[in-house]
Tab-separated table of C-alpha atoms in Angstrom:
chain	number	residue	atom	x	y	z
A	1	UNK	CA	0.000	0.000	0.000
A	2	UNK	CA	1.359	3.718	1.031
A	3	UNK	CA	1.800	6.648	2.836
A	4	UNK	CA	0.861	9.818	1.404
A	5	UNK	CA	-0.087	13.320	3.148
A	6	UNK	CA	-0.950	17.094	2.106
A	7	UNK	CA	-0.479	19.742	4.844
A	8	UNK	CA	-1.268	23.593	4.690
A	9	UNK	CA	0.110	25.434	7.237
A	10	UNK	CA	0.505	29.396	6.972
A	11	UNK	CA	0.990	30.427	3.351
A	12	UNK	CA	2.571	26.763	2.656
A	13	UNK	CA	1.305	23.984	0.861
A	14	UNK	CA	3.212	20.022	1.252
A	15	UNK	CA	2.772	16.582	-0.182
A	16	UNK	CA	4.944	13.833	0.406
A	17	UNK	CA	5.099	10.395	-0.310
A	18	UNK	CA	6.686	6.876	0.449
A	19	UNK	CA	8.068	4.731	-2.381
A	20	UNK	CA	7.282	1.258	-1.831
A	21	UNK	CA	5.200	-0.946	-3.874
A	22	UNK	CA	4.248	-4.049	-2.765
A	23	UNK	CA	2.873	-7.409	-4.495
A	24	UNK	CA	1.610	-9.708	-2.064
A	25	UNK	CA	4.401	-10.425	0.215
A	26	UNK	CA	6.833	-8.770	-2.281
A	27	UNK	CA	8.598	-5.210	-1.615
A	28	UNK	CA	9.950	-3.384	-4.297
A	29	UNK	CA	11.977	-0.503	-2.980
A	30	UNK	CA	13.340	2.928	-4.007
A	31	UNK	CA	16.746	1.165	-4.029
A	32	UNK	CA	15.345	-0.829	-6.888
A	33	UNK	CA	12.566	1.047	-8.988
A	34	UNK	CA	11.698	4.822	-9.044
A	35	UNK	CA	8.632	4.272	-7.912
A	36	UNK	CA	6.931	7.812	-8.152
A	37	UNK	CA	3.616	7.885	-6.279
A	38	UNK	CA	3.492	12.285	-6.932
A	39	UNK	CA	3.550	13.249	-10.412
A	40	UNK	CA	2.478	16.958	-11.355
A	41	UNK	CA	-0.178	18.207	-13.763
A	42	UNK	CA	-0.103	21.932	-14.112
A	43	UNK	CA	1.030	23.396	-10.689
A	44	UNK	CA	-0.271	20.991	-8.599
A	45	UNK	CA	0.932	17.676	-7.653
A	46	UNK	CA	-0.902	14.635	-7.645
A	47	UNK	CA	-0.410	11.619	-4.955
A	48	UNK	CA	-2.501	8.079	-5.639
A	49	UNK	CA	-3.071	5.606	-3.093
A	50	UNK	CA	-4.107	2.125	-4.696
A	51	UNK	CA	-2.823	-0.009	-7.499
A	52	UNK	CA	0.268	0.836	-9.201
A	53	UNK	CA	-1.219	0.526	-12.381
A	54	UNK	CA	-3.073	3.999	-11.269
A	55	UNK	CA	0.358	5.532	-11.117
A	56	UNK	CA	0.949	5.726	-15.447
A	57	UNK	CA	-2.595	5.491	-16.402
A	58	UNK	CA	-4.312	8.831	-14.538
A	59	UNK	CA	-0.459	10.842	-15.195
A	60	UNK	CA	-0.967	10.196	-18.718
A	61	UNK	CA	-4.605	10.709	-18.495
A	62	UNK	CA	-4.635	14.130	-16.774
A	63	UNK	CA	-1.812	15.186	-18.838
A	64	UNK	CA	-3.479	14.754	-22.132
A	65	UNK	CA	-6.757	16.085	-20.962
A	66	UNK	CA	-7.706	19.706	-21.979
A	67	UNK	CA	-8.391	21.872	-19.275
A	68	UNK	CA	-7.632	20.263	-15.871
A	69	UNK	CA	-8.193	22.761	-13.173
A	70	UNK	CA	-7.693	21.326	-9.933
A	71	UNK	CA	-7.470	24.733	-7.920
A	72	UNK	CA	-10.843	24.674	-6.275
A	73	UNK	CA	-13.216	21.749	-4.561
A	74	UNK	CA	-16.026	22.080	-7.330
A	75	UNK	CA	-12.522	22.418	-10.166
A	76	UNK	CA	-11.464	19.057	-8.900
A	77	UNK	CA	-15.239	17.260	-8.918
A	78	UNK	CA	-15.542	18.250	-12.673
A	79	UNK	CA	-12.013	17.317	-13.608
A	80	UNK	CA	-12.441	13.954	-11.556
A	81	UNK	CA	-15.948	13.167	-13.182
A	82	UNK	CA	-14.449	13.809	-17.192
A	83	UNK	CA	-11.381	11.383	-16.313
A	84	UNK	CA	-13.768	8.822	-14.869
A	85	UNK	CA	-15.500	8.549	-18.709
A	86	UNK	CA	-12.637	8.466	-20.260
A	87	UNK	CA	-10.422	5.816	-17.901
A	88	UNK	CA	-13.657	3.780	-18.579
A	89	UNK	CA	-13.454	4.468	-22.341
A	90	UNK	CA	-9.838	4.657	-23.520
A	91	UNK	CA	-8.157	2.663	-20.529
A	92	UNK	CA	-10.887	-0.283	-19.371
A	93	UNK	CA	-11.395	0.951	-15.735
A	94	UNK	CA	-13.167	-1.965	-13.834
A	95	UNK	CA	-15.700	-0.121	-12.227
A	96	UNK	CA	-16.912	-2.546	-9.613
A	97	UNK	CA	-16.710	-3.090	-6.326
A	98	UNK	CA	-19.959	-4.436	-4.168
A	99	UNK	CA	-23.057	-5.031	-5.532
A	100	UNK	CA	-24.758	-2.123	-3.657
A	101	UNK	CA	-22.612	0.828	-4.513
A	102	UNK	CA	-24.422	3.575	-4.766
A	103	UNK	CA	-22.063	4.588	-8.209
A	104	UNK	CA	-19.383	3.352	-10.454
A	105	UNK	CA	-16.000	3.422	-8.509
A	106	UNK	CA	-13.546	5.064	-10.229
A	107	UNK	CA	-11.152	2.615	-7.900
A	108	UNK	CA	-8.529	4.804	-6.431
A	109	UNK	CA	-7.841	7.765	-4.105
A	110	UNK	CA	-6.053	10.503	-4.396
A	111	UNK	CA	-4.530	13.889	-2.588
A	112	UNK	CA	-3.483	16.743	-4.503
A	113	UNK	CA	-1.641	19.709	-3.113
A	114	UNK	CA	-1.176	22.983	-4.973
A	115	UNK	CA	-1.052	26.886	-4.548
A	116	UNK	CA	-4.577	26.787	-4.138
A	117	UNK	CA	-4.775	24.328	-1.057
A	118	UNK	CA	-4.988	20.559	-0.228
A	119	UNK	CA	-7.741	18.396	-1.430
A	120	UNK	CA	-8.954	14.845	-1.676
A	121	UNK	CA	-10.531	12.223	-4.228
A	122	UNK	CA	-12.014	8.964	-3.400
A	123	UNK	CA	-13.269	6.124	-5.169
A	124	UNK	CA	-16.756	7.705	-5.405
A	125	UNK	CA	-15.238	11.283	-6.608
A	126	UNK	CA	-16.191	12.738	-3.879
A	127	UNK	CA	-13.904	16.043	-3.235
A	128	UNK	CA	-12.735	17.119	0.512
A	129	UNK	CA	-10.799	20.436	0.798
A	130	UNK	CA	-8.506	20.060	3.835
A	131	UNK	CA	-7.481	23.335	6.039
A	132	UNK	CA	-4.699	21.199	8.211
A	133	UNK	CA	-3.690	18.345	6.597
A	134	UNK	CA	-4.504	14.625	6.029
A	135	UNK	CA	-3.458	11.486	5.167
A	136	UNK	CA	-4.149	8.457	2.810
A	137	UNK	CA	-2.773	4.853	2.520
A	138	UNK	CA	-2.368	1.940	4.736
A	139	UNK	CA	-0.147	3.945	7.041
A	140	UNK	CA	-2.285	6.844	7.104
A	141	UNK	CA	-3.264	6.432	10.634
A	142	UNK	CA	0.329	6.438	11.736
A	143	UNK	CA	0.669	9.865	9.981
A	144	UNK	CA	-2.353	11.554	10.986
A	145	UNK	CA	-1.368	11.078	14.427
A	146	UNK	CA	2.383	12.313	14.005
A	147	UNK	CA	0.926	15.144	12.095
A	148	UNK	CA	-1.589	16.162	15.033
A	149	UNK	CA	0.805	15.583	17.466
A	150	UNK	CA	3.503	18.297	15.599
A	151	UNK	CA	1.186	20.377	13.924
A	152	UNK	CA	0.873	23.260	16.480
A	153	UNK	CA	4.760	23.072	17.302
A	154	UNK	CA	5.949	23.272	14.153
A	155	UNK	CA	5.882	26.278	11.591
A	156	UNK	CA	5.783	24.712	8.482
A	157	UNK	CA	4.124	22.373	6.666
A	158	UNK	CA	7.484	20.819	4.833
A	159	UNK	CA	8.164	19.852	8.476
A	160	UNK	CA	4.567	18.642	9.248
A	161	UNK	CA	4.473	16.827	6.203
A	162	UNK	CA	8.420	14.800	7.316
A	163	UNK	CA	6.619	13.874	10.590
A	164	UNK	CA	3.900	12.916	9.143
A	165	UNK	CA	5.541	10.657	5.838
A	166	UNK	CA	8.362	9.444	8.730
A	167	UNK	CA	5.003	8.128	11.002
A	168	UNK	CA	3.896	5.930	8.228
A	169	UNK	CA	7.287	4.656	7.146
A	170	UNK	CA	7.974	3.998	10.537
A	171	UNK	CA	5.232	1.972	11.723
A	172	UNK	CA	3.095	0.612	8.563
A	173	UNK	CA	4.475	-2.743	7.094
A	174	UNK	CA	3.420	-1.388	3.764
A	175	UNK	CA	5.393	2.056	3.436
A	176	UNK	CA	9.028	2.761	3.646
A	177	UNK	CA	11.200	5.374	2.326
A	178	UNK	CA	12.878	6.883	0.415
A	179	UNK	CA	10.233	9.590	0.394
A	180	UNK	CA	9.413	12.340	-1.768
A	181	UNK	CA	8.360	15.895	-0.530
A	182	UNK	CA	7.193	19.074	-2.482
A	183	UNK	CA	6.116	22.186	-0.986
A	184	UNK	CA	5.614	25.560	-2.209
A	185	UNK	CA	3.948	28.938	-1.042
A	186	UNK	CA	-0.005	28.816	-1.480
A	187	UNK	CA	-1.769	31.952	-2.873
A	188	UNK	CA	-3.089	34.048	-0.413
């Protein structure tokens, strides 16, 4: 699985993720594949919990769509419902989970960090816009609680965002570093 967070803190904005992939009881780490779990579109940077075949598809995807805008809740809904249609159409997204879902699953989740602020996607496309910070991936208990515990202490989010990434490698059987880390001013 993975580790991936988004923090805002003051007029900065941080993602940062793990690089392990796992297959079954297989690791692959860093030391062996550049396993890039944050890829940017535009100026905002894109982290994807789930599958690894997520990573290529939705980079290429969102890079050959017209139009992404990702720098509001109701920018990243609309950009998230178009690239549902057409991972369905051009790249044979399995849609299904249980019987009872209430929609097609577009079968991943996401965080996305940019000047703008720090937002969510899950499976459903439903869009959170975080003020703090949050977490996603199988160690993302781990680092919401080293981000909570730090986030008050700290002044920035680059540092916020190391406690939090360093939680999840540390303790999650599923997430281990290297890491990655980007952060950049926001907008106002």
């Amino acid at each position: 699985m993975t580790t991936i967070v988004v923090v805002r803190k003051g007029r900065e904005v941080a993602i940062a993720a793990d690089t392990l992939v796992t297959f079954g009881d297989t690791r692959l780490s860093g030391a062996y594949e550049a396993n890039q779990k944050i890829f940017s579109v535009g100026d905002s940077y894109i982290g994807i919990a789930g599958t690894a075949a997520h990573f290529p598809v939705l980079g290429r995807l969102l890079a050959s769509m017209d139009d992404v805008r990702l720098n509001s809740r109701d920018d990243v809904f609309e950009t998230f419902m178009r690239a549902h249609s057409l991972l369905k159409q051009h790249y044979f997204l399995n849609t299904k989970e249980d019987d009872d879902d209430p929609y097609e699953s577009s079968q991943l989740t996401a965080l996305i960090a940019n000047p703008s602020g720090i937002y969510g996607v899950y499976s459903y496309r439903e869009v959170f816009s975080f003020e703090r910070f949050w977490a996603i991936g199988s160690g993302r208990n781990f680092a919401l609680g080293a981000m909570h515990a730090v986030y008050d202490r700290l002044e920035s989010a680059h540092e916020i965002a190391e406690a939090g990434i360093g939680g999840g490698i540390e303790f999650d059987k599923s997430s281990a570093g290297p890491y990655r880390i980007y952060s950049f001013p926001t907008r106002a």
